[in-house]
Structures are given as structure tokens and as C-alpha cells.
Amino acid sequence: MKRLTILSTTALLSISLVGGAFAAGMKPEQQIETRQAGYKFMAWNMHKIKANLSGNFKQQQVQKAADAIAGIANSGMGALYGPGTDKAVNGVETRVKPELFTNKKEAGKVARDFIDAANNLAEVAAMGDEAEVKQAFGALGESCKACHKQFRQDD
Amino acid sequence: MKRLTILSTTALLSISLVGGAFAAGMKPEQQIETRQAGYKFMAWNMHKIKANLSGNFKQQQVQKAADAIAGIANSGMGALYGPGTDKAVNGVETRVKPELFTNKKEAGKVARDFIDAANNLAEVAAMGDEAEVKQAFGALGESCKACHKQFRQDD
């Protein structure tokens, strides 16, 4: 738990330092499409966990879904919010609010909270207690909503 | 290594048994979009690792990228190849060949090889030896190509 927490709280710093390299050569529209791909794939895995918590709980399925979410969450998505990605570009839409690019302190906080919650869910899922998974899953959902509320349009 | 290998070789069986549940309620076009999101996000992480191997090797970046790829690879993407996803549907295109849906034995083999290669890269990346990462990354790329060659149009 401790190692993961340390990693996750430094992740955003890493992003800001090496963001350029992570998104090297990518056009703004490619960055938007790639971050949206990450969110879409995480959403699918969130739905799978939700279905497991609403029905027959299959620990291995839940663990795999949680690992996918944590893997994506930790991959440095901040690099995909480069210059020119704050609004629609070349036909690629985005729902991001401009505030994400100006309020970097708050953006960093919600991102760290999200990464921490994703890592916690992955750890709890590996242990396999359904009640703990339910709690960790709820916390992850809250961290998603916290960001959407502040930084996504129509939320 | 052994635990991961055992997990990965059973992953496809899990997919075939629970595929319906994994893609429950998803329209064919949503399944196609979700699997494409997974490949797009993996491709971004492949590019990051390639850039690290071509320049300044940053172990932590490589490990995070490899973990994201392995997390997605293990998440049961086979469920996203449900009925009606073998061709364009409701404006969502796909490059998949019909053979993927008829030659299940070969499709299962290339998928298992891909998952094994992704897990191996994640393990090697965690250890941090650049030469080993290069070899494991090359093997993963070959596993991607093997599937594209057989089951993707224009390849």
C-alpha cells in the first residue's frame, strides 16, 4: 500500500516534468483521442466491477478490471493535456473545461486522488473481500465525479 | 513469472466462458469502440516504450507504460468481439477480418501469445534491465503483428 501511495503521489510530478516526452510528436487531436480512449476503456472496466457487485461476485474478473483501471490511471495521462487540447481541434471534440489548464493545483489534486483510489481498488480487489471492493469502488467513483464536476462540461 | 503465465493462459478460457457478462448490455458498435479504445491506449504506451529504448531510458516510465499495456491485455477484450461486431455497424468501422470469428483456435492462440508477451514485458520492465526490456518489447510487437497479419484488413 505504502509503495503504491508513494508512487501515485509522485506520478503527477513526473507527468509535469516529462509530459513533453510522453506526448512527443502527437498532435493535439491525437492527444485528445488518446485520453478519451483511456477513459472509455476505464469506464468499461468500471461497469464490469459494478456488475460484479450487483450480482455474482467473481474475484478474478474484478481484479483484472481493477488492474486495467490502475494501469491506465498510472500511465501518465496528464501528458495528453498538452497545449491546444483545451478545446475541439480538427473535428475532435472535448468536454474539458479551460479551468483544468489554469487551475493546475486543483487539477493535480483531483488527479492524485483518482490515482490513489485506483491503486487502492486494485490492492483490495487482489485480496478479494467483496465488502472492501464495494467501498474502494465507491471511493474511486467519487474521485471520478470530483474531477468531472470541476473540469468537465455538462457535469 | 509462473503465476502470471498461468493466469494469462487461462485468460482466454475465462473470456469465452464469461464473455456475455463482460459485454452485457453493450451494443455491437459500443463493443467495437471500446476494443479500439484499448488498442489505441496500448499503442500510445508502446510508443512511449519505443521512445525510451531509442533515447534516455527511464525505468519508471517504461514500467508504468508496460503495466498499462498488461492491464489492458489481461482485461478480457475477447468479450468485445461479440455477435454483430465482425463488420461496420451504425457508422462505426472495424478492420477486423471475418476469420477472427470463425477460426477460434488460431484467434485464441494469437491472443494468448499477446497476453503472455505483455505480461513478460511488465515483469522485465519492473526489473529494469534495458536490454531485457528491448527484447521483451520486440517480442510483444511481434505478437501484435502476428494478429494483425491474420485478422486485420490491410495488413
PDB file of C-alpha atoms in Angstrom:
ATOM      1  CA  MET A   1       0.000   0.000   0.000  1.00  0.00           C
ATOM      2  CA  LYS A   2       2.723   2.390   1.016  1.00  0.00           C
ATOM      3  CA  ARG A   3       4.816   1.847  -2.087  1.00  0.00           C
ATOM      4  CA  LEU A   4       1.845   2.396  -4.335  1.00  0.00           C
ATOM      5  CA  THR A   5       0.850   5.549  -2.498  1.00  0.00           C
ATOM      6  CA  ILE A   6       4.322   6.978  -2.822  1.00  0.00           C
ATOM      7  CA  LEU A   7       4.380   6.167  -6.499  1.00  0.00           C
ATOM      8  CA  SER A   8       0.982   7.679  -7.096  1.00  0.00           C
ATOM      9  CA  THR A   9       1.602  10.917  -5.262  1.00  0.00           C
ATOM     10  CA  THR A  10       4.743  11.469  -7.265  1.00  0.00           C
ATOM     11  CA  ALA A  11       3.100  10.464 -10.526  1.00  0.00           C
ATOM     12  CA  LEU A  12       1.705  13.880 -11.269  1.00  0.00           C
ATOM     13  CA  LEU A  13       5.076  15.486 -10.666  1.00  0.00           C
ATOM     14  CA  SER A  14       6.580  13.011 -13.092  1.00  0.00           C
ATOM     15  CA  ILE A  15       3.923  13.895 -15.607  1.00  0.00           C
ATOM     16  CA  SER A  16       4.628  17.569 -15.435  1.00  0.00           C
ATOM     17  CA  LEU A  17       8.354  17.009 -15.777  1.00  0.00           C
ATOM     18  CA  VAL A  18       8.267  14.586 -18.639  1.00  0.00           C
ATOM     19  CA  GLY A  19       4.936  15.377 -20.236  1.00  0.00           C
ATOM     20  CA  GLY A  20       6.531  16.609 -23.405  1.00  0.00           C
ATOM     21  CA  ALA A  21       8.342  13.346 -23.919  1.00  0.00           C
ATOM     22  CA  PHE A  22       5.226  11.281 -23.211  1.00  0.00           C
ATOM     23  CA  ALA A  23       3.241  13.098 -25.878  1.00  0.00           C
ATOM     24  CA  ALA A  24       6.174  13.700 -28.210  1.00  0.00           C
ATOM     25  CA  GLY A  25       5.123  14.142 -31.788  1.00  0.00           C
ATOM     26  CA  MET A  26       1.432  13.872 -31.028  1.00  0.00           C
ATOM     27  CA  LYS A  27      -0.936  16.416 -32.495  1.00  0.00           C
ATOM     28  CA  PRO A  28      -3.475  17.973 -30.111  1.00  0.00           C
ATOM     29  CA  GLU A  29      -6.306  15.957 -31.657  1.00  0.00           C
ATOM     30  CA  GLN A  30      -4.319  12.753 -31.185  1.00  0.00           C
ATOM     31  CA  GLN A  31      -3.753  13.621 -27.528  1.00  0.00           C
ATOM     32  CA  ILE A  32      -7.490  14.205 -27.045  1.00  0.00           C
ATOM     33  CA  GLU A  33      -8.419  10.957 -28.778  1.00  0.00           C
ATOM     34  CA  THR A  34      -5.873   9.008 -26.754  1.00  0.00           C
ATOM     35  CA  ARG A  35      -7.011  10.344 -23.391  1.00  0.00           C
ATOM     36  CA  GLN A  36     -10.632   9.689 -24.371  1.00  0.00           C
ATOM     37  CA  ALA A  37      -9.633   6.133 -25.279  1.00  0.00           C
ATOM     38  CA  GLY A  38      -8.182   5.713 -21.792  1.00  0.00           C
ATOM     39  CA  TYR A  39     -11.347   6.977 -20.120  1.00  0.00           C
ATOM     40  CA  LYS A  40     -13.546   4.818 -22.350  1.00  0.00           C
ATOM     41  CA  PHE A  41     -11.583   1.704 -21.528  1.00  0.00           C
ATOM     42  CA  MET A  42     -11.618   2.501 -17.820  1.00  0.00           C
ATOM     43  CA  ALA A  43     -15.386   3.089 -17.964  1.00  0.00           C
ATOM     44  CA  TRP A  44     -15.893  -0.374 -19.445  1.00  0.00           C
ATOM     45  CA  ASN A  45     -13.932  -1.877 -16.595  1.00  0.00           C
ATOM     46  CA  MET A  46     -15.832   0.192 -14.027  1.00  0.00           C
ATOM     47  CA  HIS A  47     -19.080  -1.187 -15.469  1.00  0.00           C
ATOM     48  CA  LYS A  48     -17.745  -4.717 -15.144  1.00  0.00           C
ATOM     49  CA  ILE A  49     -16.912  -4.225 -11.482  1.00  0.00           C
ATOM     50  CA  LYS A  50     -20.300  -2.642 -10.865  1.00  0.00           C
ATOM     51  CA  ALA A  51     -21.988  -5.639 -12.480  1.00  0.00           C
ATOM     52  CA  ASN A  52     -19.990  -7.981 -10.242  1.00  0.00           C
ATOM     53  CA  LEU A  53     -21.015  -6.022  -7.152  1.00  0.00           C
ATOM     54  CA  SER A  54     -24.660  -6.160  -8.248  1.00  0.00           C
ATOM     55  CA  GLY A  55     -24.660  -9.863  -8.956  1.00  0.00           C
ATOM     56  CA  ASN A  56     -22.396 -12.865  -8.744  1.00  0.00           C
ATOM     57  CA  PHE A  57     -19.040 -11.603  -7.451  1.00  0.00           C
ATOM     58  CA  LYS A  58     -16.185 -13.105  -9.448  1.00  0.00           C
ATOM     59  CA  GLN A  59     -12.945 -12.078  -7.792  1.00  0.00           C
ATOM     60  CA  GLN A  60     -10.678 -12.765 -10.760  1.00  0.00           C
ATOM     61  CA  GLN A  61     -12.807 -10.683 -13.126  1.00  0.00           C
ATOM     62  CA  VAL A  62     -12.907  -7.834 -10.644  1.00  0.00           C
ATOM     63  CA  GLN A  63      -9.157  -7.986 -10.104  1.00  0.00           C
ATOM     64  CA  LYS A  64      -8.421  -7.906 -13.819  1.00  0.00           C
ATOM     65  CA  ALA A  65     -10.749  -4.962 -14.315  1.00  0.00           C
ATOM     66  CA  ALA A  66      -9.205  -3.111 -11.373  1.00  0.00           C
ATOM     67  CA  ASP A  67      -5.699  -3.802 -12.690  1.00  0.00           C
ATOM     68  CA  ALA A  68      -6.651  -2.376 -16.086  1.00  0.00           C
ATOM     69  CA  ILE A  69      -8.014   0.783 -14.473  1.00  0.00           C
ATOM     70  CA  ALA A  70      -4.957   1.190 -12.255  1.00  0.00           C
ATOM     71  CA  GLY A  71      -2.610   0.566 -15.172  1.00  0.00           C
ATOM     72  CA  ILE A  72      -4.272   3.293 -17.218  1.00  0.00           C
ATOM     73  CA  ALA A  73      -4.564   5.678 -14.267  1.00  0.00           C
ATOM     74  CA  ASN A  74      -0.844   5.400 -13.540  1.00  0.00           C
ATOM     75  CA  SER A  75       0.313   5.731 -17.127  1.00  0.00           C
ATOM     76  CA  GLY A  76       0.791   9.475 -17.133  1.00  0.00           C
ATOM     77  CA  MET A  77      -2.373  10.722 -18.828  1.00  0.00           C
ATOM     78  CA  GLY A  78      -1.536  14.269 -17.798  1.00  0.00           C
ATOM     79  CA  ALA A  79       0.806  14.353 -20.783  1.00  0.00           C
ATOM     80  CA  LEU A  80      -2.274  14.090 -23.016  1.00  0.00           C
ATOM     81  CA  TYR A  81      -3.465  17.520 -21.875  1.00  0.00           C
ATOM     82  CA  GLY A  82      -0.845  19.396 -23.845  1.00  0.00           C
ATOM     83  CA  PRO A  83      -1.120  22.827 -25.471  1.00  0.00           C
ATOM     84  CA  GLY A  84      -4.025  23.108 -27.891  1.00  0.00           C
ATOM     85  CA  THR A  85      -6.043  20.307 -26.276  1.00  0.00           C
ATOM     86  CA  ASP A  86      -8.294  22.626 -24.261  1.00  0.00           C
ATOM     87  CA  LYS A  87     -10.939  22.776 -26.964  1.00  0.00           C
ATOM     88  CA  ALA A  88     -12.162  20.989 -30.082  1.00  0.00           C
ATOM     89  CA  VAL A  89      -9.480  20.730 -32.743  1.00  0.00           C
ATOM     90  CA  ASN A  90      -9.639  19.385 -36.299  1.00  0.00           C
ATOM     91  CA  GLY A  91     -13.053  17.882 -35.717  1.00  0.00           C
ATOM     92  CA  VAL A  92     -12.163  16.162 -32.468  1.00  0.00           C
ATOM     93  CA  GLU A  93     -14.411  17.325 -29.647  1.00  0.00           C
ATOM     94  CA  THR A  94     -13.545  17.542 -25.975  1.00  0.00           C
ATOM     95  CA  ARG A  95     -15.671  18.242 -22.930  1.00  0.00           C
ATOM     96  CA  VAL A  96     -12.753  19.528 -20.860  1.00  0.00           C
ATOM     97  CA  LYS A  97     -13.187  22.945 -19.228  1.00  0.00           C
ATOM     98  CA  PRO A  98     -10.479  25.592 -19.626  1.00  0.00           C
ATOM     99  CA  GLU A  99     -10.106  25.607 -15.832  1.00  0.00           C
ATOM    100  CA  LEU A 100      -8.207  22.329 -15.981  1.00  0.00           C
ATOM    101  CA  PHE A 101      -5.360  24.150 -17.705  1.00  0.00           C
ATOM    102  CA  THR A 102      -5.348  27.207 -15.449  1.00  0.00           C
ATOM    103  CA  ASN A 103      -6.072  25.738 -12.011  1.00  0.00           C
ATOM    104  CA  LYS A 104      -3.155  23.345 -12.010  1.00  0.00           C
ATOM    105  CA  LYS A 105      -3.071  22.953  -8.236  1.00  0.00           C
ATOM    106  CA  GLU A 106      -6.643  21.665  -8.094  1.00  0.00           C
ATOM    107  CA  ALA A 107      -6.191  19.625 -11.278  1.00  0.00           C
ATOM    108  CA  GLY A 108      -3.176  17.951  -9.703  1.00  0.00           C
ATOM    109  CA  LYS A 109      -5.134  17.195  -6.548  1.00  0.00           C
ATOM    110  CA  VAL A 110      -8.078  15.521  -8.284  1.00  0.00           C
ATOM    111  CA  ALA A 111      -5.677  13.545 -10.446  1.00  0.00           C
ATOM    112  CA  ARG A 112      -3.700  12.342  -7.432  1.00  0.00           C
ATOM    113  CA  ASP A 113      -6.902  11.412  -5.594  1.00  0.00           C
ATOM    114  CA  PHE A 114      -8.020   9.444  -8.634  1.00  0.00           C
ATOM    115  CA  ILE A 115      -4.735   7.575  -8.945  1.00  0.00           C
ATOM    116  CA  ASP A 116      -4.702   6.797  -5.215  1.00  0.00           C
ATOM    117  CA  ALA A 117      -8.279   5.481  -5.384  1.00  0.00           C
ATOM    118  CA  ALA A 118      -7.474   3.348  -8.442  1.00  0.00           C
ATOM    119  CA  ASN A 119      -4.422   1.857  -6.752  1.00  0.00           C
ATOM    120  CA  ASN A 120      -6.396   1.169  -3.601  1.00  0.00           C
ATOM    121  CA  LEU A 121      -9.109  -0.622  -5.567  1.00  0.00           C
ATOM    122  CA  ALA A 122      -6.514  -2.770  -7.324  1.00  0.00           C
ATOM    123  CA  GLU A 123      -4.990  -3.775  -3.988  1.00  0.00           C
ATOM    124  CA  VAL A 124      -8.340  -4.515  -2.389  1.00  0.00           C
ATOM    125  CA  ALA A 125      -9.523  -6.452  -5.441  1.00  0.00           C
ATOM    126  CA  ALA A 126      -6.431  -8.648  -5.243  1.00  0.00           C
ATOM    127  CA  MET A 127      -7.353  -9.534  -1.650  1.00  0.00           C
ATOM    128  CA  GLY A 128     -10.868 -10.367  -2.754  1.00  0.00           C
ATOM    129  CA  ASP A 129     -13.200  -9.218   0.038  1.00  0.00           C
ATOM    130  CA  GLU A 130     -16.408  -8.081  -1.655  1.00  0.00           C
ATOM    131  CA  ALA A 131     -17.368  -5.533   1.005  1.00  0.00           C
ATOM    132  CA  GLU A 132     -13.944  -3.902   0.795  1.00  0.00           C
ATOM    133  CA  VAL A 133     -14.126  -3.876  -3.008  1.00  0.00           C
ATOM    134  CA  LYS A 134     -17.507  -2.186  -2.804  1.00  0.00           C
ATOM    135  CA  GLN A 135     -16.117   0.542  -0.582  1.00  0.00           C
ATOM    136  CA  ALA A 136     -12.987   1.056  -2.709  1.00  0.00           C
ATOM    137  CA  PHE A 137     -15.078   1.065  -5.868  1.00  0.00           C
ATOM    138  CA  GLY A 138     -17.349   3.718  -4.409  1.00  0.00           C
ATOM    139  CA  ALA A 139     -14.359   5.839  -3.474  1.00  0.00           C
ATOM    140  CA  LEU A 140     -12.968   5.544  -6.993  1.00  0.00           C
ATOM    141  CA  GLY A 141     -16.311   6.594  -8.438  1.00  0.00           C
ATOM    142  CA  GLU A 142     -16.335   9.626  -6.176  1.00  0.00           C
ATOM    143  CA  SER A 143     -12.859  10.603  -7.373  1.00  0.00           C
ATOM    144  CA  CYS A 144     -14.078  10.402 -10.979  1.00  0.00           C
ATOM    145  CA  LYS A 145     -17.087  12.577 -10.162  1.00  0.00           C
ATOM    146  CA  ALA A 146     -14.963  15.123  -8.313  1.00  0.00           C
ATOM    147  CA  CYS A 147     -12.963  15.751 -11.480  1.00  0.00           C
ATOM    148  CA  HIS A 148     -15.985  15.715 -13.794  1.00  0.00           C
ATOM    149  CA  LYS A 149     -17.795  18.219 -11.601  1.00  0.00           C
ATOM    150  CA  GLN A 150     -14.947  20.700 -11.700  1.00  0.00           C
ATOM    151  CA  PHE A 151     -13.379  20.107 -15.052  1.00  0.00           C
ATOM    152  CA  ARG A 152     -15.876  18.509 -17.428  1.00  0.00           C
ATOM    153  CA  GLN A 153     -18.635  20.404 -19.218  1.00  0.00           C
ATOM    154  CA  ASP A 154     -22.253  19.336 -18.659  1.00  0.00           C
ATOM    155  CA  ASP A 155     -21.429  17.897 -15.250  1.00  0.00           C
TER     156      ASP A 155
ATOM    157  CA  MET B   1       6.577 -15.300 -13.808  1.00  0.00           C
ATOM    158  CA  LYS B   2       4.863 -18.631 -13.314  1.00  0.00           C
ATOM    159  CA  ARG B   3       1.782 -17.159 -11.674  1.00  0.00           C
ATOM    160  CA  LEU B   4       1.387 -14.622 -14.460  1.00  0.00           C
ATOM    161  CA  THR B   5       1.817 -17.247 -17.125  1.00  0.00           C
ATOM    162  CA  ILE B   6      -0.831 -19.443 -15.551  1.00  0.00           C
ATOM    163  CA  LEU B   7      -3.206 -16.505 -15.327  1.00  0.00           C
ATOM    164  CA  SER B   8      -2.611 -15.497 -18.898  1.00  0.00           C
ATOM    165  CA  THR B   9      -3.058 -18.906 -20.423  1.00  0.00           C
ATOM    166  CA  THR B  10      -6.387 -19.288 -18.658  1.00  0.00           C
ATOM    167  CA  ALA B  11      -7.469 -15.755 -19.535  1.00  0.00           C
ATOM    168  CA  LEU B  12      -8.881 -16.669 -22.914  1.00  0.00           C
ATOM    169  CA  LEU B  13     -10.855 -19.513 -21.444  1.00  0.00           C
ATOM    170  CA  SER B  14     -12.285 -17.080 -18.925  1.00  0.00           C
ATOM    171  CA  ILE B  15     -13.202 -14.729 -21.718  1.00  0.00           C
ATOM    172  CA  SER B  16     -15.063 -17.366 -23.657  1.00  0.00           C
ATOM    173  CA  LEU B  17     -16.943 -18.512 -20.578  1.00  0.00           C
ATOM    174  CA  VAL B  18     -17.956 -15.128 -19.265  1.00  0.00           C
ATOM    175  CA  GLY B  19     -17.822 -13.037 -22.411  1.00  0.00           C
ATOM    176  CA  GLY B  20     -21.528 -12.394 -22.361  1.00  0.00           C
ATOM    177  CA  ALA B  21     -21.344 -10.934 -18.871  1.00  0.00           C
ATOM    178  CA  PHE B  22     -18.340  -8.749 -19.716  1.00  0.00           C
ATOM    179  CA  ALA B  23     -20.133  -7.138 -22.633  1.00  0.00           C
ATOM    180  CA  ALA B  24     -23.611  -7.253 -21.096  1.00  0.00           C
ATOM    181  CA  GLY B  25     -25.883  -4.573 -22.439  1.00  0.00           C
ATOM    182  CA  MET B  26     -23.340  -3.263 -24.905  1.00  0.00           C
ATOM    183  CA  LYS B  27     -24.402  -2.682 -28.483  1.00  0.00           C
ATOM    184  CA  PRO B  28     -22.066  -4.045 -31.190  1.00  0.00           C
ATOM    185  CA  GLU B  29     -20.861  -0.522 -32.038  1.00  0.00           C
ATOM    186  CA  GLN B  30     -20.036   0.112 -28.375  1.00  0.00           C
ATOM    187  CA  GLN B  31     -18.052  -3.112 -28.234  1.00  0.00           C
ATOM    188  CA  ILE B  32     -16.084  -2.087 -31.338  1.00  0.00           C
ATOM    189  CA  GLU B  33     -15.404   1.395 -29.972  1.00  0.00           C
ATOM    190  CA  THR B  34     -14.304   0.013 -26.616  1.00  0.00           C
ATOM    191  CA  ARG B  35     -11.883  -2.516 -28.082  1.00  0.00           C
ATOM    192  CA  GLN B  36     -10.474   0.175 -30.376  1.00  0.00           C
ATOM    193  CA  ALA B  37     -10.015   2.407 -27.310  1.00  0.00           C
ATOM    194  CA  GLY B  38      -7.999  -0.346 -25.664  1.00  0.00           C
ATOM    195  CA  TYR B  39      -5.750  -0.772 -28.705  1.00  0.00           C
ATOM    196  CA  LYS B  40      -5.294   2.981 -29.062  1.00  0.00           C
ATOM    197  CA  PHE B  41      -4.255   3.367 -25.452  1.00  0.00           C
ATOM    198  CA  MET B  42      -1.888   0.415 -25.698  1.00  0.00           C
ATOM    199  CA  ALA B  43      -0.369   1.882 -28.872  1.00  0.00           C
ATOM    200  CA  TRP B  44       0.386   5.138 -27.039  1.00  0.00           C
ATOM    201  CA  ASN B  45       2.179   3.199 -24.346  1.00  0.00           C
ATOM    202  CA  MET B  46       4.064   1.141 -26.910  1.00  0.00           C
ATOM    203  CA  HIS B  47       5.282   4.386 -28.486  1.00  0.00           C
ATOM    204  CA  LYS B  48       6.460   5.623 -25.094  1.00  0.00           C
ATOM    205  CA  ILE B  49       8.489   2.485 -24.505  1.00  0.00           C
ATOM    206  CA  LYS B  50       9.923   2.680 -28.007  1.00  0.00           C
ATOM    207  CA  ALA B  51      10.963   6.284 -27.374  1.00  0.00           C
ATOM    208  CA  ASN B  52      12.665   5.248 -24.134  1.00  0.00           C
ATOM    209  CA  LEU B  53      14.558   2.493 -25.942  1.00  0.00           C
ATOM    210  CA  SER B  54      15.655   4.962 -28.607  1.00  0.00           C
ATOM    211  CA  GLY B  55      16.833   7.606 -26.179  1.00  0.00           C
ATOM    212  CA  ASN B  56      17.184   8.171 -22.478  1.00  0.00           C
ATOM    213  CA  PHE B  57      15.888   5.043 -20.762  1.00  0.00           C
ATOM    214  CA  LYS B  58      13.665   5.952 -17.815  1.00  0.00           C
ATOM    215  CA  GLN B  59      12.798   2.775 -15.991  1.00  0.00           C
ATOM    216  CA  GLN B  60       9.786   4.137 -14.117  1.00  0.00           C
ATOM    217  CA  GLN B  61       8.155   5.497 -17.288  1.00  0.00           C
ATOM    218  CA  VAL B  62       8.729   2.215 -19.057  1.00  0.00           C
ATOM    219  CA  GLN B  63       7.320   0.220 -16.166  1.00  0.00           C
ATOM    220  CA  LYS B  64       4.180   2.349 -15.984  1.00  0.00           C
ATOM    221  CA  ALA B  65       3.655   2.022 -19.732  1.00  0.00           C
ATOM    222  CA  ALA B  66       4.207  -1.748 -19.590  1.00  0.00           C
ATOM    223  CA  ASP B  67       1.787  -2.047 -16.653  1.00  0.00           C
ATOM    224  CA  ALA B  68      -0.879  -0.152 -18.607  1.00  0.00           C
ATOM    225  CA  ILE B  69      -0.447  -2.472 -21.593  1.00  0.00           C
ATOM    226  CA  ALA B  70      -0.542  -5.599 -19.430  1.00  0.00           C
ATOM    227  CA  GLY B  71      -3.584  -4.330 -17.539  1.00  0.00           C
ATOM    228  CA  ILE B  72      -5.488  -3.792 -20.775  1.00  0.00           C
ATOM    229  CA  ALA B  73      -4.265  -7.035 -22.339  1.00  0.00           C
ATOM    230  CA  ASN B  74      -5.465  -9.048 -19.361  1.00  0.00           C
ATOM    231  CA  SER B  75      -8.833  -7.354 -19.035  1.00  0.00           C
ATOM    232  CA  GLY B  76     -10.794  -9.757 -21.203  1.00  0.00           C
ATOM    233  CA  MET B  77     -11.010  -7.899 -24.505  1.00  0.00           C
ATOM    234  CA  GLY B  78     -12.281 -11.047 -26.200  1.00  0.00           C
ATOM    235  CA  ALA B  79     -15.699 -10.154 -24.799  1.00  0.00           C
ATOM    236  CA  LEU B  80     -15.684  -7.110 -27.071  1.00  0.00           C
ATOM    237  CA  TYR B  81     -15.804  -9.336 -30.160  1.00  0.00           C
ATOM    238  CA  GLY B  82     -19.430 -10.303 -29.652  1.00  0.00           C
ATOM    239  CA  PRO B  83     -22.059 -11.077 -32.307  1.00  0.00           C
ATOM    240  CA  GLY B  84     -22.505  -8.286 -34.848  1.00  0.00           C
ATOM    241  CA  THR B  85     -19.019  -6.826 -34.303  1.00  0.00           C
ATOM    242  CA  ASP B  86     -17.470  -8.529 -37.336  1.00  0.00           C
ATOM    243  CA  LYS B  87     -18.194  -5.599 -39.650  1.00  0.00           C
ATOM    244  CA  ALA B  88     -19.062  -1.883 -39.601  1.00  0.00           C
ATOM    245  CA  VAL B  89     -22.244  -1.170 -37.677  1.00  0.00           C
ATOM    246  CA  ASN B  90     -24.162   2.083 -37.200  1.00  0.00           C
ATOM    247  CA  GLY B  91     -21.335   4.130 -38.646  1.00  0.00           C
ATOM    248  CA  VAL B  92     -18.590   2.539 -36.555  1.00  0.00           C
ATOM    249  CA  GLU B  93     -15.925   0.975 -38.755  1.00  0.00           C
ATOM    250  CA  THR B  94     -13.769  -2.018 -37.954  1.00  0.00           C
ATOM    251  CA  ARG B  95     -10.780  -3.518 -39.708  1.00  0.00           C
ATOM    252  CA  VAL B  96     -11.309  -6.972 -38.250  1.00  0.00           C
ATOM    253  CA  LYS B  97     -11.447  -9.882 -40.720  1.00  0.00           C
ATOM    254  CA  PRO B  98     -14.309 -12.379 -40.543  1.00  0.00           C
ATOM    255  CA  GLU B  99     -11.709 -15.105 -39.960  1.00  0.00           C
ATOM    256  CA  LEU B 100     -11.280 -13.959 -36.355  1.00  0.00           C
ATOM    257  CA  PHE B 101     -14.804 -15.144 -35.644  1.00  0.00           C
ATOM    258  CA  THR B 102     -14.558 -18.430 -37.493  1.00  0.00           C
ATOM    259  CA  ASN B 103     -11.007 -19.587 -36.745  1.00  0.00           C
ATOM    260  CA  LYS B 104     -11.375 -19.525 -32.973  1.00  0.00           C
ATOM    261  CA  LYS B 105      -8.480 -21.865 -32.350  1.00  0.00           C
ATOM    262  CA  GLU B 106      -5.984 -19.593 -34.094  1.00  0.00           C
ATOM    263  CA  ALA B 107      -7.610 -16.457 -32.653  1.00  0.00           C
ATOM    264  CA  GLY B 108      -7.213 -17.898 -29.177  1.00  0.00           C
ATOM    265  CA  LYS B 109      -3.567 -18.716 -29.847  1.00  0.00           C
ATOM    266  CA  VAL B 110      -2.597 -15.230 -31.029  1.00  0.00           C
ATOM    267  CA  ALA B 111      -4.491 -13.693 -28.116  1.00  0.00           C
ATOM    268  CA  ARG B 112      -2.727 -15.934 -25.585  1.00  0.00           C
ATOM    269  CA  ASP B 113       0.654 -15.175 -27.165  1.00  0.00           C
ATOM    270  CA  PHE B 114      -0.101 -11.453 -26.935  1.00  0.00           C
ATOM    271  CA  ILE B 115      -1.146 -11.647 -23.276  1.00  0.00           C
ATOM    272  CA  ASP B 116       1.924 -13.720 -22.405  1.00  0.00           C
ATOM    273  CA  ALA B 117       4.213 -11.217 -24.160  1.00  0.00           C
ATOM    274  CA  ALA B 118       2.535  -8.273 -22.404  1.00  0.00           C
ATOM    275  CA  ASN B 119       2.927  -9.929 -19.003  1.00  0.00           C
ATOM    276  CA  ASN B 120       6.545 -10.761 -19.734  1.00  0.00           C
ATOM    277  CA  LEU B 121       7.287  -7.150 -20.701  1.00  0.00           C
ATOM    278  CA  ALA B 122       5.675  -5.892 -17.486  1.00  0.00           C
ATOM    279  CA  GLU B 123       7.816  -8.237 -15.412  1.00  0.00           C
ATOM    280  CA  VAL B 124      11.012  -7.369 -17.239  1.00  0.00           C
ATOM    281  CA  ALA B 125      10.243  -3.633 -17.067  1.00  0.00           C
ATOM    282  CA  ALA B 126       9.830  -3.911 -13.294  1.00  0.00           C
ATOM    283  CA  MET B 127      13.324  -5.390 -13.075  1.00  0.00           C
ATOM    284  CA  GLY B 128      14.680  -2.567 -15.184  1.00  0.00           C
ATOM    285  CA  ASP B 129      17.356  -4.042 -17.436  1.00  0.00           C
ATOM    286  CA  GLU B 130      17.218  -2.110 -20.708  1.00  0.00           C
ATOM    287  CA  ALA B 131      18.491  -4.946 -22.894  1.00  0.00           C
ATOM    288  CA  GLU B 132      15.882  -7.311 -21.491  1.00  0.00           C
ATOM    289  CA  VAL B 133      13.169  -4.690 -21.959  1.00  0.00           C
ATOM    290  CA  LYS B 134      14.231  -4.285 -25.573  1.00  0.00           C
ATOM    291  CA  GLN B 135      13.935  -7.999 -26.186  1.00  0.00           C
ATOM    292  CA  ALA B 136      10.571  -8.292 -24.416  1.00  0.00           C
ATOM    293  CA  PHE B 137       9.274  -5.217 -26.232  1.00  0.00           C
ATOM    294  CA  GLY B 138      10.302  -6.722 -29.577  1.00  0.00           C
ATOM    295  CA  ALA B 139       8.514  -9.947 -28.709  1.00  0.00           C
ATOM    296  CA  LEU B 140       5.361  -8.047 -27.795  1.00  0.00           C
ATOM    297  CA  GLY B 141       5.495  -6.174 -31.097  1.00  0.00           C
ATOM    298  CA  GLU B 142       5.792  -9.457 -32.951  1.00  0.00           C
ATOM    299  CA  SER B 143       2.723 -10.790 -31.151  1.00  0.00           C
ATOM    300  CA  CYS B 144       0.772  -7.695 -32.246  1.00  0.00           C
ATOM    301  CA  LYS B 145       1.895  -8.159 -35.839  1.00  0.00           C
ATOM    302  CA  ALA B 146       1.017 -11.847 -35.836  1.00  0.00           C
ATOM    303  CA  CYS B 147      -2.599 -10.995 -35.050  1.00  0.00           C
ATOM    304  CA  HIS B 148      -2.753  -8.045 -37.456  1.00  0.00           C
ATOM    305  CA  LYS B 149      -1.382 -10.156 -40.272  1.00  0.00           C
ATOM    306  CA  GLN B 150      -4.013 -12.835 -39.865  1.00  0.00           C
ATOM    307  CA  PHE B 151      -7.005 -10.950 -38.602  1.00  0.00           C
ATOM    308  CA  ARG B 152      -6.760  -7.286 -39.601  1.00  0.00           C
ATOM    309  CA  GLN B 153      -7.557  -5.919 -43.031  1.00  0.00           C
ATOM    310  CA  ASP B 154      -4.846  -4.025 -44.935  1.00  0.00           C
ATOM    311  CA  ASP B 155      -2.090  -5.857 -43.096  1.00  0.00           C
TER     312      ASP B 155
END
